[in-house]
PDB file of C-alpha atoms in Angstrom:
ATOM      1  CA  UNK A  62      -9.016  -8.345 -32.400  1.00  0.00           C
ATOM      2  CA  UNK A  63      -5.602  -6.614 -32.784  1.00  0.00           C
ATOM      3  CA  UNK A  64      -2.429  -7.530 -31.223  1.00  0.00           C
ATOM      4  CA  UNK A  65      -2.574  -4.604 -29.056  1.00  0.00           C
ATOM      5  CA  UNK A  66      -5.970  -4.907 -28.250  1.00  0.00           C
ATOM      6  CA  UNK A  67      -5.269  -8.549 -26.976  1.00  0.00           C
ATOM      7  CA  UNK A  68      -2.341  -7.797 -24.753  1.00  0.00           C
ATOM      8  CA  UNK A  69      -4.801  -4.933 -22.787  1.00  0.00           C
ATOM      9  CA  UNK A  70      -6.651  -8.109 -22.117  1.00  0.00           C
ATOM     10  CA  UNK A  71      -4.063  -9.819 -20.145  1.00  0.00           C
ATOM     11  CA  UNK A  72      -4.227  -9.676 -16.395  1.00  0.00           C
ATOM     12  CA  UNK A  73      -0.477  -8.426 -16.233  1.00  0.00           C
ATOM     13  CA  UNK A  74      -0.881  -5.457 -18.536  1.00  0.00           C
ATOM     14  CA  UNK A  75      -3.641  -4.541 -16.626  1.00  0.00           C
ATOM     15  CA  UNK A  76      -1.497  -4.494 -13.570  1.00  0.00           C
ATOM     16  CA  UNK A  77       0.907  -2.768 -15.109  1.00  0.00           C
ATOM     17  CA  UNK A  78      -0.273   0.605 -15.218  1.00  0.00           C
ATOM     18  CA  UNK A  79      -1.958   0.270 -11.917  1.00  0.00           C
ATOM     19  CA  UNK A  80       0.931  -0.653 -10.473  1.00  0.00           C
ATOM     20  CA  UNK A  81       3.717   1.898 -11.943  1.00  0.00           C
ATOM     21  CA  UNK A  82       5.087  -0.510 -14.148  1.00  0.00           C
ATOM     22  CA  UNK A  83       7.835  -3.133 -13.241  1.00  0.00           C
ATOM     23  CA  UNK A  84       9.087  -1.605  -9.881  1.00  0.00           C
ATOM     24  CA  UNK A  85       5.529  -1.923  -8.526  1.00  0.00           C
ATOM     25  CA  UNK A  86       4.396  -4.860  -9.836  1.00  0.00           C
ATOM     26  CA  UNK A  87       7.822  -6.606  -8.262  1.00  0.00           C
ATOM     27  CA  UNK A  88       7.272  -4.724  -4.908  1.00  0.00           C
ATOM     28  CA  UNK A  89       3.952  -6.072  -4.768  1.00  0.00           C
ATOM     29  CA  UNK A  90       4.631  -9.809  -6.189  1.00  0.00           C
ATOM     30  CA  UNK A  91       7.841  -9.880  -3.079  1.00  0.00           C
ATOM     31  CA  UNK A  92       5.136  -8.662  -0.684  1.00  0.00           C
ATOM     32  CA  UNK A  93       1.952 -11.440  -1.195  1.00  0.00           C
ATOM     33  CA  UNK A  94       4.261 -13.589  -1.308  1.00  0.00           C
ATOM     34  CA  UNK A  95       5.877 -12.367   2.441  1.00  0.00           C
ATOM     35  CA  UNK A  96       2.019 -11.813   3.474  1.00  0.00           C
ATOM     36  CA  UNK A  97       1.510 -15.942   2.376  1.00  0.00           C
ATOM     37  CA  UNK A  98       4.560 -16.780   3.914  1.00  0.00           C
ATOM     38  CA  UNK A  99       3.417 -15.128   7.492  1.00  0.00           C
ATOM     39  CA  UNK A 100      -0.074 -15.498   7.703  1.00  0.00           C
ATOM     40  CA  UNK A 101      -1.464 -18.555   5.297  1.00  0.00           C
ATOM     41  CA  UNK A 102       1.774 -21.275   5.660  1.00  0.00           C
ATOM     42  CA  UNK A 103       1.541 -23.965   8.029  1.00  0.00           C
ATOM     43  CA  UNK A 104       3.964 -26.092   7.650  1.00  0.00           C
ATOM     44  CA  UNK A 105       6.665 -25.072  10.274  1.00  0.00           C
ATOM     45  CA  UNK A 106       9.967 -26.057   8.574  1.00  0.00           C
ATOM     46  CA  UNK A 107       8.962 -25.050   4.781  1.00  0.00           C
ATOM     47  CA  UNK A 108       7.736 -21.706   6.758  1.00  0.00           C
ATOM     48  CA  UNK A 109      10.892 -20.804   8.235  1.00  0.00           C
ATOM     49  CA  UNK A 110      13.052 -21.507   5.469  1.00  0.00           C
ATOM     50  CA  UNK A 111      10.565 -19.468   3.132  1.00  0.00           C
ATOM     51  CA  UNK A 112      10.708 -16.709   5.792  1.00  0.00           C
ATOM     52  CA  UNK A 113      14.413 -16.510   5.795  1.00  0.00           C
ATOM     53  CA  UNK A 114      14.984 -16.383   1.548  1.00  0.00           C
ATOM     54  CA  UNK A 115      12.037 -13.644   1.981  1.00  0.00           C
ATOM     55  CA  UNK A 116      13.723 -11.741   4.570  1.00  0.00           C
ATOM     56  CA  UNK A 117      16.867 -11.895   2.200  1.00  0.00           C
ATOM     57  CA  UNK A 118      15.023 -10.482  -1.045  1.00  0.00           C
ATOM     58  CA  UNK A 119      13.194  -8.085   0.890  1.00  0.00           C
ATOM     59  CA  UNK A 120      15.990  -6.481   2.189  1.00  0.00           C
ATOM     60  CA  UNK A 121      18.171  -6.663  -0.864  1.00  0.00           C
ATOM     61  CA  UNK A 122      15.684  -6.178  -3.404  1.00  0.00           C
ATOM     62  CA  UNK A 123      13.077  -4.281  -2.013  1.00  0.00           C
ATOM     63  CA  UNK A 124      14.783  -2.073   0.328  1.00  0.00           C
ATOM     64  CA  UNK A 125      18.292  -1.737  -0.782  1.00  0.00           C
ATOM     65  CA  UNK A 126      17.404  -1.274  -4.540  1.00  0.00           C
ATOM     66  CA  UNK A 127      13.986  -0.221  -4.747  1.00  0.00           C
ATOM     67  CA  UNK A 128      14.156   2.065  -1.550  1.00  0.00           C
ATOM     68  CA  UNK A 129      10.351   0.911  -0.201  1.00  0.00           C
ATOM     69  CA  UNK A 130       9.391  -0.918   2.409  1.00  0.00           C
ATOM     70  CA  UNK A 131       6.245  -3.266   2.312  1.00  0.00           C
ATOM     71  CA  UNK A 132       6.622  -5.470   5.327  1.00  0.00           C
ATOM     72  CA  UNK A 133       4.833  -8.957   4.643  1.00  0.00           C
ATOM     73  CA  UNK A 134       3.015  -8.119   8.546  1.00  0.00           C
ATOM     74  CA  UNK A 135       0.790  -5.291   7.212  1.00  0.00           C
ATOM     75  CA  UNK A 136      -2.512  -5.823   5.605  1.00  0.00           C
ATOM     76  CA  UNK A 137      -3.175  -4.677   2.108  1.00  0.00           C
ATOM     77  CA  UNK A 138      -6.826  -4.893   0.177  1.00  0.00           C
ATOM     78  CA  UNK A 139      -7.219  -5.278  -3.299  1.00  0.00           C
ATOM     79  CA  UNK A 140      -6.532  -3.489  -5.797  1.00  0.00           C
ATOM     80  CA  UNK A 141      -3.544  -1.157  -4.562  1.00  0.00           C
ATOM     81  CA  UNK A 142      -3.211   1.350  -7.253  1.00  0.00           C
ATOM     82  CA  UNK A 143       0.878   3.030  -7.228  1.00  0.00           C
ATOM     83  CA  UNK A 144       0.484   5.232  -9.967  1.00  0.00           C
ATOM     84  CA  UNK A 145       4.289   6.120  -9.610  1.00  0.00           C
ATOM     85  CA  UNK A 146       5.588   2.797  -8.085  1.00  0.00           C
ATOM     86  CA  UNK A 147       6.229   2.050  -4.660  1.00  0.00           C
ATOM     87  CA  UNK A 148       8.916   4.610  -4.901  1.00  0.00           C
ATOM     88  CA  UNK A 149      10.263   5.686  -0.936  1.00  0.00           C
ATOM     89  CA  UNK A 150       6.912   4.296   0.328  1.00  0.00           C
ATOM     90  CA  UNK A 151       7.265   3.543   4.213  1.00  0.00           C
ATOM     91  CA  UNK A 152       4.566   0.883   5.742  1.00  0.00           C
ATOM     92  CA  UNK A 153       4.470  -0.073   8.893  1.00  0.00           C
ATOM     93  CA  UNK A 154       3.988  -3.673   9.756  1.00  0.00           C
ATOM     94  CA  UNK A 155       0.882  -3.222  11.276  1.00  0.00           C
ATOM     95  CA  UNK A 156      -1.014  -0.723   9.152  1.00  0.00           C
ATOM     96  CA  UNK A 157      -4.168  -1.466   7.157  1.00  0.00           C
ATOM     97  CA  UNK A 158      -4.668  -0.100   4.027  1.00  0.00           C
ATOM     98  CA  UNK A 159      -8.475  -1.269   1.953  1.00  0.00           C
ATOM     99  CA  UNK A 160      -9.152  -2.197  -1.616  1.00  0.00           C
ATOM    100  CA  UNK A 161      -8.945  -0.035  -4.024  1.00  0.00           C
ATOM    101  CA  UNK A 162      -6.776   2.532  -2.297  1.00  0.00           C
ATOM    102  CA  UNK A 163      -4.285   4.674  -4.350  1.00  0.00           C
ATOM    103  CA  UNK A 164      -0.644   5.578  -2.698  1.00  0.00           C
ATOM    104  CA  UNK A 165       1.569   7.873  -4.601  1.00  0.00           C
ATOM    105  CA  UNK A 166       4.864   8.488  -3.803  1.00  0.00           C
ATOM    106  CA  UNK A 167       7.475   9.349  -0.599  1.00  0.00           C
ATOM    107  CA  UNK A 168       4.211   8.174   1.796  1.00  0.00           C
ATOM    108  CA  UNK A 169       4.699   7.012   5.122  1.00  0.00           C
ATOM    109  CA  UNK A 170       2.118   4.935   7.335  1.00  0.00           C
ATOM    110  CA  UNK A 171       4.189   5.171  10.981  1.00  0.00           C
ATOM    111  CA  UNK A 172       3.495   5.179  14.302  1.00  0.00           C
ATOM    112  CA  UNK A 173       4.017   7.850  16.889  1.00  0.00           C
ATOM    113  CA  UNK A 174       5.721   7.419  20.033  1.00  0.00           C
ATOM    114  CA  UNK A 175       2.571   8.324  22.819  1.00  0.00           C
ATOM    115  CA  UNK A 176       0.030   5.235  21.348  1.00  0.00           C
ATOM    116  CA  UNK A 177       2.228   2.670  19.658  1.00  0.00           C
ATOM    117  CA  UNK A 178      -0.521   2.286  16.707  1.00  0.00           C
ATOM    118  CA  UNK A 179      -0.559   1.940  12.961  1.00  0.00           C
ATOM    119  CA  UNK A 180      -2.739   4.354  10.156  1.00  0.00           C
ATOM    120  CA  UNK A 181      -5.362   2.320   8.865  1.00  0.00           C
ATOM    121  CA  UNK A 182      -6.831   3.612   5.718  1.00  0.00           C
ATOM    122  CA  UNK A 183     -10.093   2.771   4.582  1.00  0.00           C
ATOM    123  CA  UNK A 184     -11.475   1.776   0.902  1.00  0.00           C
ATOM    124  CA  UNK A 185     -10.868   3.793  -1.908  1.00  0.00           C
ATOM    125  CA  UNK A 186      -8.382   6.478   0.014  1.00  0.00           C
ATOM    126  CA  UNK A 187      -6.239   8.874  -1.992  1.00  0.00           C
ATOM    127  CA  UNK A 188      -2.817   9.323  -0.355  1.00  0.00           C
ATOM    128  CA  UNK A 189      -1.003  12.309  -1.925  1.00  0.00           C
ATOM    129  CA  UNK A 190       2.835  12.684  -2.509  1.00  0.00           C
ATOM    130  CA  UNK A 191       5.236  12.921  -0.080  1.00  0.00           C
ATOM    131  CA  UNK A 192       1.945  12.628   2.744  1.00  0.00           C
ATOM    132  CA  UNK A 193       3.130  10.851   6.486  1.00  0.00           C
ATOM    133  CA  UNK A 194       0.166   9.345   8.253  1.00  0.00           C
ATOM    134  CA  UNK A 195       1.346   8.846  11.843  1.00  0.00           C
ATOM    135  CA  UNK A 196      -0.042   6.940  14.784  1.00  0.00           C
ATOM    136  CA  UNK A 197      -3.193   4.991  15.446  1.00  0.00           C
ATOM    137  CA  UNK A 198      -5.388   7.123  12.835  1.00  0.00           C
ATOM    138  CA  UNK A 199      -8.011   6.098  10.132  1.00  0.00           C
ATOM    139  CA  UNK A 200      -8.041   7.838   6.873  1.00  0.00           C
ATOM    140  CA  UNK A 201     -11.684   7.582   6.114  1.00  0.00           C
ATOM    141  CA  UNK A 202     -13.812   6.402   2.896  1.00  0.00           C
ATOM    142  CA  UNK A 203     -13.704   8.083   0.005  1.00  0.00           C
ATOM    143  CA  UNK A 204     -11.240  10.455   1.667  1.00  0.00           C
ATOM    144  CA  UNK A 205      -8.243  12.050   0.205  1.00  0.00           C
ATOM    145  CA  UNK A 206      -5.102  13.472   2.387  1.00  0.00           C
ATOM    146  CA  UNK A 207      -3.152  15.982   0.128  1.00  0.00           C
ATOM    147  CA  UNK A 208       0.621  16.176  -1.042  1.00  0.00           C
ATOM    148  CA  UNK A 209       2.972  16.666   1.688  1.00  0.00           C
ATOM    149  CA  UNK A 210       0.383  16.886   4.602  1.00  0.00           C
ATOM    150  CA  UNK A 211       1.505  15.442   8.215  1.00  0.00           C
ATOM    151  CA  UNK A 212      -1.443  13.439   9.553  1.00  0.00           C
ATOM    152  CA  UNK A 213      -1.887  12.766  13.144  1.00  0.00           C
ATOM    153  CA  UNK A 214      -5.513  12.636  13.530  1.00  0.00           C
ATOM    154  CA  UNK A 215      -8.077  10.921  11.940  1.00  0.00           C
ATOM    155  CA  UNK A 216      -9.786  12.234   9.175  1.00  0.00           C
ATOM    156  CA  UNK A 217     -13.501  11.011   8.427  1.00  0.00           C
ATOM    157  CA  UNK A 218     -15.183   9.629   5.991  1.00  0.00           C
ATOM    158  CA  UNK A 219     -15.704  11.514   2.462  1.00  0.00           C
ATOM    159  CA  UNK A 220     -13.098  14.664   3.330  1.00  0.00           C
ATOM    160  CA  UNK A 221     -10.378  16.066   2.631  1.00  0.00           C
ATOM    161  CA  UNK A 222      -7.025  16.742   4.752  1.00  0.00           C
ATOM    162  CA  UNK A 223      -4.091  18.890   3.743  1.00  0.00           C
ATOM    163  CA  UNK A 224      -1.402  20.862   5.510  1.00  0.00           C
ATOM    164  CA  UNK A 225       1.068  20.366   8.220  1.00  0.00           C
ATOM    165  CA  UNK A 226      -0.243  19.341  10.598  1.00  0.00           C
ATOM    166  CA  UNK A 227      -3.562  18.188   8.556  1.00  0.00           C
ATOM    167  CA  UNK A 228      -6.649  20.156   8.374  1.00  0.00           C
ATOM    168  CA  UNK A 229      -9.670  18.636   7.509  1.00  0.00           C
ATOM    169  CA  UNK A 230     -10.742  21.477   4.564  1.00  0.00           C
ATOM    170  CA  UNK A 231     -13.788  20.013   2.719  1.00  0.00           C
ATOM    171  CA  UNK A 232     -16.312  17.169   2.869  1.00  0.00           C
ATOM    172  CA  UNK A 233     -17.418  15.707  -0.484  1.00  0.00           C
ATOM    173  CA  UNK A 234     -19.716  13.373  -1.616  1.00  0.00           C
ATOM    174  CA  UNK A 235     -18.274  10.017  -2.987  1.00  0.00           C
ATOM    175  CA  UNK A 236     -19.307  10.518  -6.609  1.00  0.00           C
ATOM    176  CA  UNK A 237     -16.886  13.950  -6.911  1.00  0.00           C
ATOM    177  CA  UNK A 238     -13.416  11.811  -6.545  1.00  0.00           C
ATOM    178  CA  UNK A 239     -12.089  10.594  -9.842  1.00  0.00           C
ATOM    179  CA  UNK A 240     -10.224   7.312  -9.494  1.00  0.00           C
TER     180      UNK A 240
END
């Protein structure tokens, strides 16, 4: 086996391009490690002063430098695929996003003002560019919402929504989307 051929086989080189190379892969790291922090540590002093040096590289780090925001509250699945980094990606704190969901870039997951609620987005989404998901919504499975399209309804499972605000255009089966 060649050198290169080795280093594919490495858990972080597989992460790599999944995650959009380094600025991904540290967005990510900062955030299970806020999400372990917050939900999974019981220990009520080591918690608290874990929380706080969090809270410090979070904002200086994440949001100052890297201009995302992955609150350790929200609820991420497995495999998150950034193809372009978590570049100007807006969570909310109490969104859900599934496994195997890919977010590109400039996305917000907000709330609107009338219902208080979070998008949650189902298992293997597509999230286009620039795409803001607003209010107590769920993006479907298998569904894709396209570039720049304001979402403030839900869009079921297997379809696809584009425009502002989003239209539901076309239903497709789940063996037409490439991942």
């Amino acid at each position: 086996m060649g050198l290169f051929k080795w280093l594919n086989t490495l858990a972080f080189f597989r992460t790599w391009g999944r995650l959009g190379g380094i600025h991904g892969i540290i967005v990510m790291s900062v955030y299970r490690t806020g999400n372990f922090i917050y939900y999974k540590l019981k220990i009520p002093i080591l918690r608290h002063v874990l929380w706080i040096f969090y809270r410090l590289v979070d904002l200086l780090v994440i949001r100052l430098f890297m201009n995302c925001e992955f609150p350790a509250q929200c609820q991420i699945g497995k495999n998150l695929k950034l193809p372009h980094g978590a570049k100007g990606i807006l969570l909310n704190p109490f969104a859900k996003i599934g496994n195997d969901v890919t977010i590109l870039h400039q996305v917000t997951l907000g709330q609107n003002k009338e219902n208080r609620k979070a998008p949650e987005i189902c298992d293997y989404a597509y999230i286009g560019a620039g795409a803001k998901l607003l209010g107590g919504i769920r993006i479907g499975i298998y569904s894709k919402v396209g570039a720049n399209a304001v979402v403030v309804e839900s869009v079921p499972d297997h379809c696809t929504a584009v425009g502002v605000p989003s239209v539901v255009k076309s239903r497709h089966s789940r063996y037409s989307i490439h991942s």
